Structures are given as structure tokens and as C-alpha cells.
Short mmCIF file of C-alpha atoms and ligand atoms in Angstrom, two decimals:
data_model
loop_
_atom_site.label_atom_id
_atom_site.label_comp_id
_atom_site.label_asym_id
_atom_site.label_seq_id
_atom_site.Cartn_x
_atom_site.Cartn_y
_atom_site.Cartn_z
CA MET A 89 -0.09 0.04 -0.02
CA SER A 90 1.49 3.40 -0.91
CA ALA A 91 1.98 6.05 1.84
CA PRO A 92 -1.03 8.48 2.48
CA GLU A 93 -0.72 11.85 1.04
CA VAL A 94 -0.38 14.37 3.70
CA ALA A 95 -1.39 18.10 3.82
CA PHE A 96 -0.20 20.41 6.50
CA VAL A 97 -2.54 23.37 6.99
CA THR A 98 -1.50 26.38 9.20
CA GLY A 99 -4.06 28.56 11.07
CA ALA A 100 -6.36 25.60 10.78
CA GLY A 101 -8.76 26.57 13.51
CA GLY A 102 -9.55 30.00 11.86
CA GLY A 103 -12.38 30.98 9.61
CA LEU A 104 -10.78 30.06 6.40
CA GLY A 105 -8.33 27.41 7.82
CA THR A 106 -11.17 25.05 9.04
CA PRO A 107 -12.99 24.68 5.59
CA ILE A 108 -9.61 23.96 4.15
CA VAL A 109 -8.95 21.14 6.59
CA HIS A 110 -12.48 19.64 5.72
CA ARG A 111 -12.08 20.08 2.06
CA LEU A 112 -8.55 18.75 1.84
CA ALA A 113 -9.53 15.54 4.11
CA ALA A 114 -12.71 15.14 1.91
CA ASP A 115 -10.12 15.02 -1.13
CA GLY A 116 -8.21 12.16 0.36
CA PHE A 117 -5.55 13.79 2.32
CA HIS A 118 -4.39 13.06 5.75
CA VAL A 119 -4.52 16.55 7.17
CA VAL A 120 -2.26 18.01 9.88
CA ALA A 121 -4.28 21.08 11.38
CA ALA A 122 -1.75 23.20 13.07
CA ASP A 123 -2.71 26.35 14.97
CA ILE A 124 -1.32 28.43 17.81
CA ASP A 125 -4.98 27.90 19.40
CA LEU A 126 -4.99 24.13 20.08
CA ASP A 127 -8.75 24.06 20.99
CA ALA A 128 -9.39 25.66 17.59
CA ALA A 129 -7.31 23.24 15.70
CA GLN A 130 -9.14 20.31 17.59
CA HIS A 131 -12.47 21.82 16.73
CA ALA A 132 -11.52 21.78 13.17
CA VAL A 133 -10.84 18.08 12.95
CA VAL A 134 -13.92 16.87 14.93
CA ASP A 135 -15.53 14.34 12.93
CA VAL A 136 -12.96 14.60 10.26
CA GLY A 137 -11.52 10.97 9.75
CA ARG A 138 -8.28 11.76 8.14
CA ALA A 139 -6.88 14.84 10.38
CA ALA A 140 -4.91 15.61 13.46
CA ALA A 141 -4.58 18.63 15.34
CA VAL A 142 -1.19 20.19 16.63
CA GLU A 143 -0.45 23.11 18.55
CA LEU A 144 2.09 25.31 16.42
CA ASP A 145 3.09 29.01 16.87
CA MET A 146 4.24 30.05 13.28
CA ALA A 147 6.58 32.51 14.78
CA ASP A 148 8.70 29.77 16.38
CA VAL A 149 10.76 28.51 13.42
CA ASP A 150 12.25 25.62 15.38
CA ALA A 151 8.67 24.40 16.21
CA VAL A 152 7.50 24.87 12.57
CA ARG A 153 10.32 22.81 11.30
CA ALA A 154 9.82 19.91 13.89
CA ALA A 155 6.08 19.95 13.15
CA VAL A 156 6.45 19.72 9.36
CA ASP A 157 9.00 16.95 9.78
CA ARG A 158 6.71 15.05 12.09
CA ALA A 159 4.08 15.47 9.49
CA ALA A 160 6.38 14.07 6.82
CA ASP A 161 6.78 11.11 8.91
CA THR A 162 3.27 10.07 8.74
CA GLY A 163 3.19 9.91 4.74
CA ALA A 164 3.99 11.64 1.67
CA LEU A 165 3.92 15.40 2.61
CA THR A 166 2.75 16.69 -0.84
CA ALA A 167 0.47 19.78 0.35
CA LEU A 168 1.37 22.79 2.46
CA VAL A 169 -1.22 25.52 2.99
CA ASN A 170 0.33 28.75 4.74
CA ASN A 171 -2.79 30.21 6.02
CA ALA A 172 -2.05 31.33 9.60
CA ALA A 173 -1.93 35.29 10.19
CA VAL A 174 -2.26 37.94 12.77
CA PHE A 175 -4.00 41.11 12.03
CA PRO A 176 -2.43 44.34 13.76
CA ALA A 177 -4.41 47.31 12.85
CA GLY A 178 -4.35 51.02 13.78
CA PRO A 179 -2.88 54.27 12.58
CA PHE A 180 0.67 53.72 10.88
CA VAL A 181 2.16 56.33 13.27
CA GLU A 182 1.27 54.26 16.23
CA VAL A 183 2.68 50.94 14.91
CA THR A 184 4.83 49.31 17.52
CA VAL A 185 8.21 47.40 16.87
CA ASP A 186 6.41 44.42 18.44
CA GLU A 187 3.43 44.77 16.25
CA TYR A 188 5.53 45.03 13.11
CA ASP A 189 7.58 41.99 14.20
CA ALA A 190 4.67 39.86 14.85
CA ALA A 191 3.11 40.60 11.59
CA HIS A 192 6.10 39.49 9.76
CA ALA A 193 7.07 36.70 12.13
CA VAL A 194 3.90 35.01 11.47
CA ASN A 195 2.58 36.25 8.09
CA GLN A 196 5.84 36.23 6.25
CA ARG A 197 8.85 34.38 7.94
CA GLY A 198 6.46 31.69 9.30
CA TYR A 199 5.30 31.05 5.62
CA PHE A 200 9.00 31.12 4.29
CA PHE A 201 10.25 28.39 6.90
CA ALA A 202 7.24 26.25 6.78
CA ALA A 203 7.66 26.10 3.01
CA GLN A 204 11.49 25.57 3.38
CA ALA A 205 10.71 22.55 5.91
CA ALA A 206 8.10 21.13 3.51
CA ALA A 207 10.23 21.62 0.25
CA ARG A 208 12.89 19.45 1.69
CA HIS A 209 10.43 16.57 1.84
CA MET A 210 8.70 17.48 -1.39
CA ILE A 211 11.95 17.66 -3.40
CA GLY A 212 12.65 14.12 -2.19
CA LEU A 213 9.34 12.95 -3.42
CA GLY A 214 9.65 14.82 -6.68
CA ARG A 215 6.09 16.51 -6.35
CA GLY A 216 4.14 18.80 -4.02
CA SER A 217 2.17 21.69 -3.80
CA ILE A 218 2.85 24.90 -1.71
CA VAL A 219 -0.23 27.38 -1.38
CA ASN A 220 0.32 30.60 0.30
CA ILE A 221 -2.44 32.53 1.55
CA GLY A 222 -1.88 36.11 0.51
CA SER A 223 -4.45 38.76 0.39
CA ILE A 224 -5.88 41.30 -2.11
CA THR A 225 -4.08 43.93 0.10
CA GLU A 226 -1.26 43.09 -2.28
CA HIS A 227 -3.31 45.21 -4.73
CA GLY A 228 -4.08 48.91 -4.15
CA GLY A 229 -3.66 50.92 -0.71
CA TRP A 230 -5.12 49.95 2.67
CA PRO A 231 -4.96 52.54 5.28
CA ASN A 232 -4.67 51.34 9.05
CA ILE A 233 -3.37 48.02 8.43
CA VAL A 234 0.08 48.81 6.87
CA ALA A 235 2.06 46.21 8.91
CA TYR A 236 -0.34 43.55 7.81
CA ALA A 237 -0.50 44.63 4.19
CA THR A 238 3.46 44.89 4.16
CA ALA A 239 3.80 41.28 5.40
CA LYS A 240 0.91 39.83 3.31
CA GLY A 241 2.31 41.60 0.12
CA ALA A 242 5.35 39.53 0.39
CA ALA A 243 3.31 36.38 -0.34
CA GLY A 244 3.29 37.02 -4.04
CA ALA A 245 6.82 37.67 -4.61
CA PHE A 246 7.85 34.85 -2.32
CA THR A 247 5.33 32.48 -4.33
CA ARG A 248 6.96 33.55 -7.74
CA SER A 249 10.55 33.30 -6.67
CA LEU A 250 10.08 29.98 -4.82
CA ALA A 251 8.01 28.40 -7.80
CA THR A 252 10.80 29.42 -10.14
CA GLU A 253 13.54 27.70 -7.84
CA LEU A 254 11.34 24.61 -7.19
CA GLY A 255 10.03 24.04 -10.61
CA ARG A 256 12.69 21.68 -11.45
CA HIS A 257 11.92 19.34 -8.58
CA GLY A 258 8.32 19.04 -9.65
CA VAL A 259 7.15 21.20 -6.61
CA ARG A 260 4.57 23.83 -7.26
CA VAL A 261 4.02 27.17 -5.48
CA ASN A 262 1.00 29.22 -5.81
CA CYS A 263 -0.81 31.96 -3.90
CA ILE A 264 -4.53 32.64 -3.21
CA ALA A 265 -5.33 36.24 -2.54
CA PRO A 266 -8.69 36.20 -0.81
CA GLY A 267 -10.93 39.43 -0.92
CA ALA A 268 -13.34 39.89 1.83
CA PHE A 269 -14.60 36.86 3.84
CA PRO A 270 -16.50 36.82 6.97
CA THR A 271 -14.02 35.70 9.59
CA ALA A 272 -12.83 37.04 12.77
CA ALA A 273 -10.29 38.88 10.75
CA GLU A 274 -12.86 41.34 9.63
CA ALA A 275 -12.43 42.99 13.03
CA ILE A 276 -9.67 45.17 11.62
CA GLN A 277 -11.69 46.65 9.09
CA PRO A 278 -13.17 50.11 9.29
CA ASP A 279 -17.06 51.07 9.41
CA GLY A 280 -18.52 51.07 6.11
CA TYR A 281 -16.51 48.01 5.14
CA GLU A 282 -19.54 46.06 3.85
CA ALA A 283 -20.41 48.88 1.63
CA ALA A 284 -16.93 49.18 0.25
CA ILE A 285 -16.91 45.41 -0.55
CA TYR A 286 -20.06 45.68 -2.69
CA ALA A 287 -18.69 48.74 -4.30
CA GLY A 288 -15.31 46.82 -5.04
CA GLN A 289 -16.63 43.52 -6.07
CA ALA A 290 -17.98 42.73 -9.51
CA LEU A 291 -20.30 39.97 -7.87
CA GLN A 292 -22.83 41.37 -5.67
CA ARG A 293 -22.69 38.84 -2.84
CA ARG A 294 -20.32 38.10 0.14
CA GLY A 295 -17.77 35.14 -0.52
CA ARG A 296 -18.37 31.81 1.25
CA LEU A 297 -15.67 30.29 3.51
CA ASP A 298 -15.67 27.19 1.38
CA GLU A 299 -14.79 29.06 -1.68
CA ILE A 300 -11.22 29.56 -0.32
CA ALA A 301 -11.09 25.88 0.44
CA ALA A 302 -12.19 24.85 -3.19
CA ALA A 303 -9.56 27.21 -4.70
CA VAL A 304 -6.87 25.48 -2.20
CA ALA A 305 -8.08 22.13 -3.13
CA PHE A 306 -7.72 22.72 -6.74
CA LEU A 307 -4.15 23.96 -6.44
CA CYS A 308 -3.08 20.96 -4.48
CA SER A 309 -4.79 18.64 -6.86
CA ARG A 310 -3.59 16.81 -9.90
CA ASP A 311 -5.66 18.94 -11.99
CA ALA A 312 -3.39 21.99 -11.34
CA GLU A 313 -0.31 20.12 -12.20
CA PHE A 314 0.71 22.63 -14.75
CA ILE A 315 0.03 25.66 -12.70
CA THR A 316 2.78 27.40 -10.57
CA GLY A 317 4.05 30.67 -9.40
CA GLN A 318 0.62 32.38 -9.93
CA THR A 319 -1.40 34.45 -7.60
CA LEU A 320 -5.28 33.59 -7.82
CA ASN A 321 -7.53 36.31 -6.54
CA VAL A 322 -10.59 34.79 -4.93
CA ASP A 323 -12.52 38.09 -4.51
CA GLY A 324 -15.79 38.35 -6.37
CA GLY A 325 -13.92 40.22 -9.05
CA TRP A 326 -12.76 43.05 -6.76
CA LYS A 327 -9.18 43.36 -7.99
CA MET A 328 -8.54 42.49 -11.64
CA ARG A 329 -5.50 42.64 -13.94
N1 NAD B 79 -11.06 36.81 6.03
C1 NAD B 79 -10.73 37.67 5.04
O1 NAD B 79 -11.38 38.44 4.49
C2 NAD B 79 -9.21 37.72 4.35
C3 NAD B 79 -9.07 38.43 3.40
C4 NAD B 79 -7.60 38.40 2.86
C5 NAD B 79 -6.77 37.45 3.32
N2 NAD B 79 -6.99 36.58 4.40
C6 NAD B 79 -6.15 35.50 4.85
O2 NAD B 79 -6.84 34.50 5.05
C7 NAD B 79 -6.05 33.79 6.05
C8 NAD B 79 -6.94 33.29 7.01
O3 NAD B 79 -7.53 34.24 7.70
P1 NAD B 79 -8.89 34.22 8.48
O4 NAD B 79 -9.65 35.15 7.73
O5 NAD B 79 -9.31 32.76 8.37
O6 NAD B 79 -8.62 34.61 10.02
P2 NAD B 79 -9.02 33.89 11.42
O7 NAD B 79 -8.44 34.95 12.35
O8 NAD B 79 -10.17 33.36 11.30
O9 NAD B 79 -7.79 32.79 11.39
C9 NAD B 79 -6.61 32.83 11.41
C10 NAD B 79 -5.93 31.71 12.37
O10 NAD B 79 -4.47 31.80 12.40
C11 NAD B 79 -4.12 31.37 13.88
N3 NAD B 79 -3.00 31.92 14.26
C12 NAD B 79 -2.72 33.24 14.59
N4 NAD B 79 -1.45 33.42 15.03
C13 NAD B 79 -0.89 32.12 14.74
C14 NAD B 79 0.57 31.79 15.03
N5 NAD B 79 1.44 32.49 15.49
N6 NAD B 79 0.66 30.45 14.78
C15 NAD B 79 -0.03 29.57 14.12
N7 NAD B 79 -1.45 29.97 14.05
C16 NAD B 79 -1.70 31.31 14.17
C17 NAD B 79 -5.38 31.69 14.50
O11 NAD B 79 -5.49 31.11 16.01
C18 NAD B 79 -6.52 31.48 13.69
O12 NAD B 79 -6.96 30.48 13.90
C19 NAD B 79 -4.93 34.77 6.56
O13 NAD B 79 -3.72 34.32 6.05
C20 NAD B 79 -5.42 35.94 6.14
O14 NAD B 79 -4.21 36.97 6.07
C21 NAD B 79 -8.34 36.68 4.90
#
């Protein structure tokens, strides 16, 4: 019997992370659901046959490496979804060094070293899919969330450079840029955000959480085997280029 395919999902207990766990498990992956909030990660795997919850702080690079390596011991690690994030918000002139560092340690450095740990295994397998969850804050300007936008904006550049380096090993790297989805993260948005969403989006409804999971599942599937280095906006047509 061949080794099970393993997917490692970070921020798995969150609004978008949990549907990603459910969808990848439904698609046949054994899912390692990692989150700094163990209760939330455990909640994400309730009634999911092929999933295990782990407590992980993405800001702790040694812990990230160890968790990814442990996941790779359980099967063929062929999918990594970098989804965890923190959401500092407030006027630019008040951003502290700690807030700036936290945003980058989780939303950027964490993605970088989780991908590095996963890539070491994927290169050995000759295949794999890394999906970085970016944000449409990569496009345009977003006041009051400058530290967040700076860190998330790196996801696209990281994706393209890594895809170029890992392509020869059969490892694909893509980015999904969500638009506006109703999760706890929306707390950082200003009054009037709902109206701004409808003014910005081509499609006049709110995005469903499972619609990010569906895009992740596609990029992790064999159907996407010729797609790498791309950023896919899943945003109801808010940002187009
Ligand atoms: N919701 C949106 O509208 C939206 C828009 C654009 C991008 N995104 C991106 O989608 C992703 C998921 O966001 P969400 O909306 O589900 O938010 P969320 O707050 O519901 O989930 C984030 C999860 O990350 C976890 N987390 C935070 N710090 C962590 C750490 N140090 N280590 C490990 N886990 C940690 C949290 O515990 C939480 O479960 C993020 O990368 C976010 O930037 C979301």
C-alpha cells in the first residue's frame, strides 16, 4: 500500500483554515491541522476521519520545522497551506516594533520557513504543492493595516521566486489572494467595510468560506499540475489585472 498523502495546514482553526482542513480531508489527504490555538485546531478536526490537530506557533521557526518533519513522517507530504495570520491594525504612526515584528514573524517568516521545511520533503518525493494565502491587500492601498499589508504583500513575490526555484523538482508554489470573507479577521476593517466590498466587487454577494477551500483544493490537486508561480484572486472580481 502506498503512503498516505499528507497536507499540512496552518491557521487551521480559523475561519478560512477549518474549511480548508475539511475540504482537503474530503479530497483524500491526511490533514495535519496546525494552529497556535489548540482548541480551535481540535475543533477543526472533529468528525474529520483523516486529520490530526497540533499546537504550533508559526513565529517559532524551530517548532515549525519540527512539526512539518513530524507530519512528513506520517506519509507523503505533498501539500502545505500557509494560512495562519495575525492582524495588527491602527494608524501607521502608532505601529509598534512588536506589532510590526509579530506581523512579519507569522505572516511572512513563518510562511518562508514552513515552505522550506516542506520543500525538503517534497524535493525528495519529486512533487508537491505549496499554497500561500496572501491577500488582495497586495493590490491597491489599505490604510490602518500597513504592517499587515506589508507582510501579506510579500506572499506573491515569495510565491513567484520559490516557484521558479522549485519547479525543476516538480514542486509547485501558488498564492491565493482572498478578498473579503466573513471571519474574525474582519474585526480590523473600518466602519462601512460592507459597503466598500459591494462597491469594489463585480459579484454582488459575500464570499463563502468554502470558496477559498475549493481554490486551495484545486491548487493541491493533480488538475493543477501545470500551474505554478501564480496568484489567484478569490475576491468576487474586486481586483483584476
Ligand atoms: N477573511 C478575510 O477576509 C481575508 C482576506 C484576505 C486574506 N485573508 C487571509 O486568510 C488567512 C486566514 O484568515 P482568516 O480570515 O481565516 O482569519 P482567522 O483569524 O479566522 O484565522 C487565523 C488563524 O491563524 C491562527 N494563528 C494566529 N497566529 C498564529 C501563529 N502565531 N501560529 C499559528 N497560528 C496562528 C489563529 O489562531 C487563527 O485560527 C490569513 O492568511 C489572512 O491573511 C483573509
